Coordinates of N, CA and C in Angstrom, one line a residue:
M1 N 51.3 19.5 63.6 CA 52.7 19.6 63.7 C 53.3 19.2 62.4
K2 N 54.2 20.0 61.8 CA 54.9 19.7 60.6 C 56.0 18.6 60.7
S3 N 56.0 17.6 59.9 CA 57.0 16.6 59.9 C 58.3 17.1 59.3
P4 N 59.4 16.8 59.9 CA 60.7 17.2 59.4 C 61.0 16.6 58.0
F5 N 60.3 15.5 57.7 CA 60.4 14.9 56.3 C 59.8 15.7 55.2
Q6 N 58.9 16.6 55.5 CA 58.3 17.4 54.5 C 59.3 18.4 53.8
S7 N 60.5 18.6 54.4 CA 61.5 19.4 53.8 C 62.3 18.7 52.8
I8 N 62.2 17.4 52.7 CA 62.9 16.6 51.7 C 62.3 17.0 50.3
R9 N 63.2 17.4 49.4 CA 62.8 17.7 48.0 C 63.1 16.7 47.0
A10 N 64.0 15.8 47.3 CA 64.4 14.7 46.3 C 65.2 13.7 47.1
I11 N 65.2 12.5 46.5 CA 66.0 11.4 47.0 C 66.9 11.1 45.8
D12 N 68.3 11.2 46.1 CA 69.2 11.0 44.9 C 70.1 9.8 45.1
Y13 N 69.8 8.9 46.1 CA 70.7 7.8 46.3 C 69.8 6.7 46.8
T14 N 69.6 5.6 46.1 CA 68.8 4.5 46.5 C 69.6 3.2 46.5
V15 N 69.6 2.4 47.6 CA 70.3 1.1 47.6 C 69.3 0.0 47.7
I16 N 69.4 -1.0 46.7 CA 68.6 -2.1 46.7 C 69.4 -3.3 47.0
L17 N 69.0 -4.0 48.1 CA 69.7 -5.2 48.5 C 69.3 -6.4 47.6
V18 N 70.3 -7.1 47.1 CA 70.0 -8.2 46.1 C 70.8 -9.5 46.6
R19 N 70.2 -10.6 46.3 CA 70.8 -11.9 46.7 C 71.6 -12.4 45.5
D20 N 71.0 -12.2 44.3 CA 71.6 -12.8 43.0 C 72.1 -11.6 42.2
M21 N 73.4 -11.2 42.4 CA 73.9 -10.0 41.7 C 73.9 -10.1 40.2
E22 N 74.2 -11.3 39.7 CA 74.3 -11.5 38.3 C 72.9 -11.3 37.6
A23 N 71.9 -11.9 38.2 CA 70.5 -11.8 37.7 C 70.1 -10.3 37.8
M24 N 70.4 -9.6 38.8 CA 70.0 -8.2 39.0 C 70.8 -7.3 38.0
R25 N 72.0 -7.6 37.8 CA 72.8 -6.8 36.9 C 72.2 -7.0 35.5
H26 N 71.9 -8.2 35.1 CA 71.2 -8.4 33.8 C 69.9 -7.6 33.7
F27 N 69.1 -7.7 34.7 CA 67.8 -7.0 34.7 C 68.0 -5.5 34.5
Y28 N 68.8 -4.9 35.4 CA 68.9 -3.4 35.4 C 69.7 -2.9 34.1
E29 N 70.7 -3.7 33.6 CA 71.4 -3.3 32.5 C 70.8 -3.6 31.2
E30 N 70.4 -4.9 31.0 CA 69.9 -5.3 29.7 C 68.4 -5.1 29.5
V31 N 67.6 -5.3 30.6 CA 66.1 -5.2 30.4 C 65.7 -3.7 30.6
L32 N 66.2 -3.1 31.7 CA 65.8 -1.7 31.9 C 66.7 -0.7 31.2
G33 N 67.9 -1.1 30.8 CA 68.8 -0.2 30.1 C 69.4 0.9 31.0
F34 N 69.6 0.7 32.3 CA 70.2 1.7 33.1 C 71.7 1.8 32.8
S35 N 72.2 3.0 33.0 CA 73.6 3.3 32.7 C 74.5 2.9 33.9
F36 N 75.4 2.0 33.6 CA 76.4 1.6 34.6 C 77.3 2.7 34.9
V37 N 77.6 3.0 36.2 CA 78.5 4.0 36.5 C 79.8 3.5 37.0
R38 N 79.8 2.6 38.1 CA 81.0 2.0 38.6 C 80.6 0.9 39.6
E39 N 81.7 0.1 39.8 CA 81.6 -1.1 40.7 C 82.6 -0.9 41.7
L40 N 82.2 -0.7 43.0 CA 83.2 -0.4 44.0 C 83.7 -1.8 44.6
S41 N 82.9 -2.8 44.4 CA 83.4 -4.2 44.8 C 82.4 -5.1 44.1
E42 N 82.6 -6.4 44.3 CA 81.7 -7.4 43.7 C 80.3 -7.3 44.4
N43 N 80.3 -6.6 45.5 CA 79.0 -6.5 46.3 C 78.4 -5.2 46.2
W44 N 78.9 -4.3 45.3 CA 78.3 -2.9 45.2 C 78.5 -2.4 43.8
R45 N 77.3 -2.1 43.1 CA 77.3 -1.7 41.7 C 76.4 -0.5 41.6
E46 N 76.9 0.6 41.0 CA 76.1 1.8 40.8 C 75.6 2.1 39.4
Y47 N 74.4 2.6 39.3 CA 73.8 3.0 38.0 C 73.3 4.4 38.1
S48 N 73.3 5.1 37.0 CA 72.7 6.4 36.9 C 71.3 6.3 36.3
V49 N 70.4 6.8 37.1 CA 69.0 6.8 36.7 C 68.5 8.2 36.7
G50 N 68.5 8.9 35.6 CA 68.2 10.3 35.6 C 69.2 11.1 36.5
S51 N 68.7 11.9 37.4 CA 69.6 12.6 38.3 C 69.9 11.8 39.6
N52 N 69.4 10.5 39.6 CA 69.6 9.7 40.8 C 70.6 8.6 40.6
M53 N 71.1 8.1 41.7 CA 72.0 7.0 41.7 C 71.3 5.8 42.3
L54 N 71.3 4.7 41.6 CA 70.7 3.4 42.1 C 71.9 2.4 42.3
V55 N 71.9 1.8 43.5 CA 72.9 0.9 43.9 C 72.4 -0.5 44.1
L56 N 73.0 -1.5 43.5 CA 72.7 -2.9 43.9 C 73.8 -3.3 44.8
A57 N 73.4 -3.8 46.0 CA 74.3 -4.3 47.0 C 73.9 -5.6 47.6
R58 N 74.9 -6.4 47.9 CA 74.6 -7.7 48.5 C 74.5 -7.4 50.0
P59 N 73.5 -8.0 50.7 CA 73.3 -7.8 52.1 C 74.5 -8.4 52.9
R60 N 74.9 -7.8 53.9 CA 76.0 -8.4 54.8 C 75.8 -7.8 56.2
R61 N 76.5 -8.4 57.0 CA 76.5 -8.0 58.4 C 77.5 -6.7 58.5
L62 N 77.1 -5.8 59.3 CA 77.8 -4.6 59.5 C 78.3 -4.4 61.0
A63 N 79.4 -3.8 61.2 CA 79.9 -3.4 62.5 C 79.9 -4.5 63.5
G64 N 80.3 -5.7 63.0 CA 80.5 -6.9 63.9 C 79.2 -7.4 64.4
C65 N 78.1 -7.1 63.8 CA 76.8 -7.7 64.2 C 76.7 -9.2 63.9

């Protein structure tokens, strides 16, 4: 049986949960040299990595959990 996941050709959005946003910002911007795109809040920062979007996000509770 063929898996429905076999039809995926690319992943263009990846979210990495981080505890220390400042340290991770330094790592991705200064060490890896990723291109900053935008900051939607102090808990959500986006970078362009080739044709992909990498997001650094602080973990939080969702939907009243």
